[in-house]
Amino acid sequence: MRDNTLSFHSVVWFVVLFGALFVPDQAFAYIDPGLGGSLFQMFYLIFAGAILFVVSPILVFWKKVKGALRGRLCKDGKEKDEKNDIAI
């Protein structure tokens, strides 16, 4: 089974950063948010970055733990579940 951790995290980072950086900037290009809106955007970007900084390693760790558990529970490497194509 191929490990797609890097590509998965690359997509997650791209989507979140695109949504966090591009979308508010485009909205603010047409509307003057004032000081309150600027502060909101600043804290929003810091919060989004902090969430990604915490969640990304947890997802990588969970994927490795899940793979290790799946490998330990494997009785015979030749037995495979046809539906999921994983060893049982």
Short mmCIF file of N, CA and C in Angstrom, two decimals:
data_model
loop_
_atom_site.label_atom_id
_atom_site.label_comp_id
_atom_site.label_asym_id
_atom_site.label_seq_id
_atom_site.Cartn_x
_atom_site.Cartn_y
_atom_site.Cartn_z
N MET A 1 0.85 -1.17 0.00
CA MET A 1 0.00 0.00 0.00
C MET A 1 0.90 1.24 0.00
N ARG A 2 0.62 2.17 -0.84
CA ARG A 2 1.44 3.38 -0.98
C ARG A 2 1.11 4.38 0.12
N ASP A 3 2.16 5.00 0.65
CA ASP A 3 1.97 6.00 1.70
C ASP A 3 1.80 7.37 1.05
N ASN A 4 0.60 7.95 1.19
CA ASN A 4 0.28 9.24 0.56
C ASN A 4 0.32 10.38 1.56
N THR A 5 1.07 10.23 2.63
CA THR A 5 1.08 11.25 3.69
C THR A 5 1.53 12.60 3.16
N LEU A 6 2.63 12.61 2.41
CA LEU A 6 3.17 13.89 1.95
C LEU A 6 2.22 14.58 0.99
N SER A 7 1.67 13.84 0.04
CA SER A 7 0.77 14.48 -0.91
C SER A 7 -0.52 14.93 -0.22
N PHE A 8 -1.02 14.16 0.72
CA PHE A 8 -2.23 14.55 1.46
C PHE A 8 -2.00 15.86 2.21
N HIS A 9 -0.88 15.95 2.91
CA HIS A 9 -0.60 17.16 3.68
C HIS A 9 -0.32 18.35 2.77
N SER A 10 0.27 18.10 1.63
CA SER A 10 0.49 19.20 0.69
C SER A 10 -0.84 19.78 0.22
N VAL A 11 -1.79 18.92 -0.07
CA VAL A 11 -3.11 19.38 -0.51
C VAL A 11 -3.82 20.13 0.62
N VAL A 12 -3.75 19.59 1.84
CA VAL A 12 -4.40 20.25 2.98
C VAL A 12 -3.80 21.63 3.21
N TRP A 13 -2.48 21.72 3.20
CA TRP A 13 -1.83 23.02 3.40
C TRP A 13 -2.22 24.00 2.32
N PHE A 14 -2.24 23.54 1.06
CA PHE A 14 -2.58 24.43 -0.04
C PHE A 14 -4.01 24.96 0.10
N VAL A 15 -4.95 24.06 0.38
CA VAL A 15 -6.36 24.47 0.47
C VAL A 15 -6.57 25.45 1.62
N VAL A 16 -6.00 25.15 2.77
CA VAL A 16 -6.21 26.03 3.93
C VAL A 16 -5.52 27.37 3.73
N LEU A 17 -4.29 27.35 3.24
CA LEU A 17 -3.60 28.62 3.03
C LEU A 17 -4.27 29.44 1.94
N PHE A 18 -4.75 28.78 0.89
CA PHE A 18 -5.47 29.50 -0.16
C PHE A 18 -6.73 30.15 0.42
N GLY A 19 -7.48 29.38 1.21
CA GLY A 19 -8.69 29.92 1.81
C GLY A 19 -8.42 30.99 2.84
N ALA A 20 -7.32 30.84 3.59
CA ALA A 20 -7.02 31.80 4.65
C ALA A 20 -6.40 33.09 4.12
N LEU A 21 -5.64 32.99 3.05
CA LEU A 21 -4.93 34.16 2.55
C LEU A 21 -5.62 34.84 1.38
N PHE A 22 -6.03 34.06 0.40
CA PHE A 22 -6.53 34.64 -0.84
C PHE A 22 -7.96 35.18 -0.70
N VAL A 23 -8.83 34.39 -0.11
CA VAL A 23 -10.25 34.77 -0.06
C VAL A 23 -10.48 36.04 0.76
N PRO A 24 -9.95 36.16 2.00
CA PRO A 24 -10.17 37.42 2.72
C PRO A 24 -9.54 38.62 2.02
N ASP A 25 -8.37 38.44 1.41
CA ASP A 25 -7.73 39.56 0.71
C ASP A 25 -8.57 40.02 -0.47
N GLN A 26 -9.21 39.10 -1.16
CA GLN A 26 -10.06 39.49 -2.28
C GLN A 26 -11.29 40.23 -1.79
N ALA A 27 -11.84 39.80 -0.67
CA ALA A 27 -13.00 40.50 -0.12
C ALA A 27 -12.61 41.89 0.35
N PHE A 28 -11.44 42.00 0.97
CA PHE A 28 -11.00 43.30 1.48
C PHE A 28 -10.54 44.23 0.37
N ALA A 29 -10.34 43.70 -0.83
CA ALA A 29 -9.96 44.57 -1.94
C ALA A 29 -11.13 45.48 -2.32
N TYR A 30 -12.35 45.05 -2.06
CA TYR A 30 -13.53 45.83 -2.43
C TYR A 30 -14.19 46.52 -1.25
N ILE A 31 -13.85 46.10 -0.03
CA ILE A 31 -14.48 46.65 1.17
C ILE A 31 -13.36 47.11 2.10
N ASP A 32 -13.50 48.30 2.64
CA ASP A 32 -12.53 48.77 3.63
C ASP A 32 -12.97 48.22 4.99
N PRO A 33 -12.23 47.26 5.55
CA PRO A 33 -12.68 46.63 6.78
C PRO A 33 -12.46 47.48 8.02
N GLY A 34 -11.65 48.51 7.91
CA GLY A 34 -11.35 49.31 9.09
C GLY A 34 -10.40 48.57 10.02
N LEU A 35 -10.18 49.13 11.17
CA LEU A 35 -9.24 48.53 12.12
C LEU A 35 -9.76 47.20 12.65
N GLY A 36 -11.06 47.11 12.93
CA GLY A 36 -11.62 45.86 13.45
C GLY A 36 -11.47 44.71 12.48
N GLY A 37 -11.74 44.97 11.21
CA GLY A 37 -11.61 43.92 10.21
C GLY A 37 -10.17 43.50 9.99
N SER A 38 -9.26 44.47 10.04
CA SER A 38 -7.84 44.15 9.89
C SER A 38 -7.34 43.30 11.05
N LEU A 39 -7.77 43.65 12.25
CA LEU A 39 -7.38 42.85 13.42
C LEU A 39 -7.99 41.46 13.35
N PHE A 40 -9.25 41.38 12.90
CA PHE A 40 -9.89 40.07 12.74
C PHE A 40 -9.11 39.21 11.75
N GLN A 41 -8.72 39.80 10.62
CA GLN A 41 -7.96 39.04 9.62
C GLN A 41 -6.62 38.59 10.19
N MET A 42 -5.95 39.44 10.94
CA MET A 42 -4.66 39.08 11.52
C MET A 42 -4.81 37.90 12.47
N PHE A 43 -5.78 37.97 13.39
CA PHE A 43 -5.97 36.88 14.33
C PHE A 43 -6.48 35.62 13.64
N TYR A 44 -7.28 35.77 12.59
CA TYR A 44 -7.76 34.64 11.82
C TYR A 44 -6.60 33.89 11.18
N LEU A 45 -5.67 34.61 10.58
CA LEU A 45 -4.52 33.98 9.93
C LEU A 45 -3.61 33.32 10.96
N ILE A 46 -3.40 33.97 12.10
CA ILE A 46 -2.57 33.37 13.14
C ILE A 46 -3.24 32.11 13.68
N PHE A 47 -4.55 32.15 13.88
CA PHE A 47 -5.28 30.98 14.39
C PHE A 47 -5.24 29.83 13.38
N ALA A 48 -5.44 30.14 12.09
CA ALA A 48 -5.40 29.10 11.05
C ALA A 48 -4.02 28.46 11.00
N GLY A 49 -2.98 29.25 11.08
CA GLY A 49 -1.61 28.71 11.08
C GLY A 49 -1.34 27.86 12.31
N ALA A 50 -1.83 28.30 13.47
CA ALA A 50 -1.62 27.53 14.70
C ALA A 50 -2.35 26.20 14.64
N ILE A 51 -3.56 26.20 14.12
CA ILE A 51 -4.31 24.95 13.99
C ILE A 51 -3.57 23.97 13.08
N LEU A 52 -3.09 24.46 11.94
CA LEU A 52 -2.34 23.59 11.03
C LEU A 52 -1.05 23.09 11.66
N PHE A 53 -0.38 23.94 12.40
CA PHE A 53 0.88 23.57 13.04
C PHE A 53 0.65 22.44 14.04
N VAL A 54 -0.49 22.43 14.71
CA VAL A 54 -0.79 21.40 15.71
C VAL A 54 -1.38 20.15 15.06
N VAL A 55 -2.28 20.31 14.11
CA VAL A 55 -3.02 19.18 13.55
C VAL A 55 -2.17 18.36 12.57
N SER A 56 -1.33 18.99 11.79
CA SER A 56 -0.57 18.29 10.77
C SER A 56 0.30 17.16 11.33
N PRO A 57 1.11 17.38 12.38
CA PRO A 57 1.89 16.27 12.93
C PRO A 57 1.02 15.17 13.54
N ILE A 58 -0.13 15.55 14.10
CA ILE A 58 -1.03 14.55 14.67
C ILE A 58 -1.55 13.63 13.57
N LEU A 59 -1.91 14.20 12.42
CA LEU A 59 -2.39 13.38 11.31
C LEU A 59 -1.31 12.44 10.80
N VAL A 60 -0.07 12.92 10.70
CA VAL A 60 1.04 12.08 10.24
C VAL A 60 1.26 10.95 11.24
N PHE A 61 1.29 11.28 12.53
CA PHE A 61 1.50 10.28 13.57
C PHE A 61 0.38 9.24 13.56
N TRP A 62 -0.87 9.67 13.41
CA TRP A 62 -2.00 8.74 13.41
C TRP A 62 -1.92 7.79 12.22
N LYS A 63 -1.51 8.30 11.07
CA LYS A 63 -1.40 7.45 9.89
C LYS A 63 -0.34 6.37 10.11
N LYS A 64 0.78 6.73 10.75
CA LYS A 64 1.83 5.74 11.03
C LYS A 64 1.37 4.72 12.06
N VAL A 65 0.67 5.17 13.10
CA VAL A 65 0.17 4.25 14.12
C VAL A 65 -0.86 3.30 13.51
N LYS A 66 -1.74 3.84 12.69
CA LYS A 66 -2.76 3.01 12.05
C LYS A 66 -2.12 1.94 11.17
N GLY A 67 -1.08 2.32 10.43
CA GLY A 67 -0.37 1.36 9.59
C GLY A 67 0.32 0.29 10.42
N ALA A 68 0.91 0.68 11.56
CA ALA A 68 1.58 -0.29 12.42
C ALA A 68 0.57 -1.25 13.04
N LEU A 69 -0.57 -0.73 13.48
CA LEU A 69 -1.60 -1.60 14.05
C LEU A 69 -2.15 -2.56 13.01
N ARG A 70 -2.35 -2.05 11.81
CA ARG A 70 -2.85 -2.90 10.73
C ARG A 70 -1.85 -4.01 10.43
N GLY A 71 -0.56 -3.69 10.48
CA GLY A 71 0.48 -4.69 10.23
C GLY A 71 0.55 -5.73 11.33
N ARG A 72 0.38 -5.31 12.59
CA ARG A 72 0.42 -6.26 13.70
C ARG A 72 -0.78 -7.19 13.72
N LEU A 73 -1.92 -6.67 13.32
CA LEU A 73 -3.13 -7.49 13.35
C LEU A 73 -3.21 -8.43 12.15
N CYS A 74 -2.27 -8.29 11.24
CA CYS A 74 -2.27 -9.13 10.05
C CYS A 74 -1.86 -10.55 10.43
N LYS A 75 -2.74 -11.52 10.19
CA LYS A 75 -2.44 -12.91 10.51
C LYS A 75 -1.52 -13.52 9.46
N ASP A 76 -1.88 -13.33 8.23
CA ASP A 76 -1.10 -13.89 7.13
C ASP A 76 -1.04 -12.83 6.04
N GLY A 77 0.15 -12.52 5.57
CA GLY A 77 0.31 -11.47 4.57
C GLY A 77 -0.35 -11.80 3.25
N LYS A 78 -0.65 -13.09 3.03
CA LYS A 78 -1.25 -13.47 1.75
C LYS A 78 -2.76 -13.32 1.75
N GLU A 79 -3.37 -13.33 2.94
CA GLU A 79 -4.82 -13.14 3.01
C GLU A 79 -5.14 -11.67 2.77
N LYS A 80 -6.04 -11.42 1.87
CA LYS A 80 -6.41 -10.03 1.60
C LYS A 80 -7.92 -9.90 1.55
N ASP A 81 -8.36 -8.77 1.99
CA ASP A 81 -9.76 -8.43 1.88
C ASP A 81 -9.96 -7.85 0.48
N GLU A 82 -10.78 -8.47 -0.32
CA GLU A 82 -10.97 -8.03 -1.70
C GLU A 82 -11.61 -6.64 -1.78
N LYS A 83 -12.47 -6.33 -0.83
CA LYS A 83 -13.18 -5.05 -0.88
C LYS A 83 -12.21 -3.88 -0.67
N ASN A 84 -11.36 -3.97 0.36
CA ASN A 84 -10.47 -2.87 0.69
C ASN A 84 -9.05 -3.09 0.20
N ASP A 85 -8.74 -4.29 -0.27
CA ASP A 85 -7.41 -4.63 -0.76
C ASP A 85 -6.35 -4.40 0.32
N ILE A 86 -6.66 -4.85 1.54
CA ILE A 86 -5.69 -4.77 2.62
C ILE A 86 -5.56 -6.15 3.24
N ALA A 87 -4.40 -6.38 3.83
CA ALA A 87 -4.18 -7.67 4.48
C ALA A 87 -4.96 -7.71 5.79
N ILE A 88 -5.58 -8.87 6.08
CA ILE A 88 -6.32 -9.00 7.33
C ILE A 88 -5.60 -10.00 8.21
#
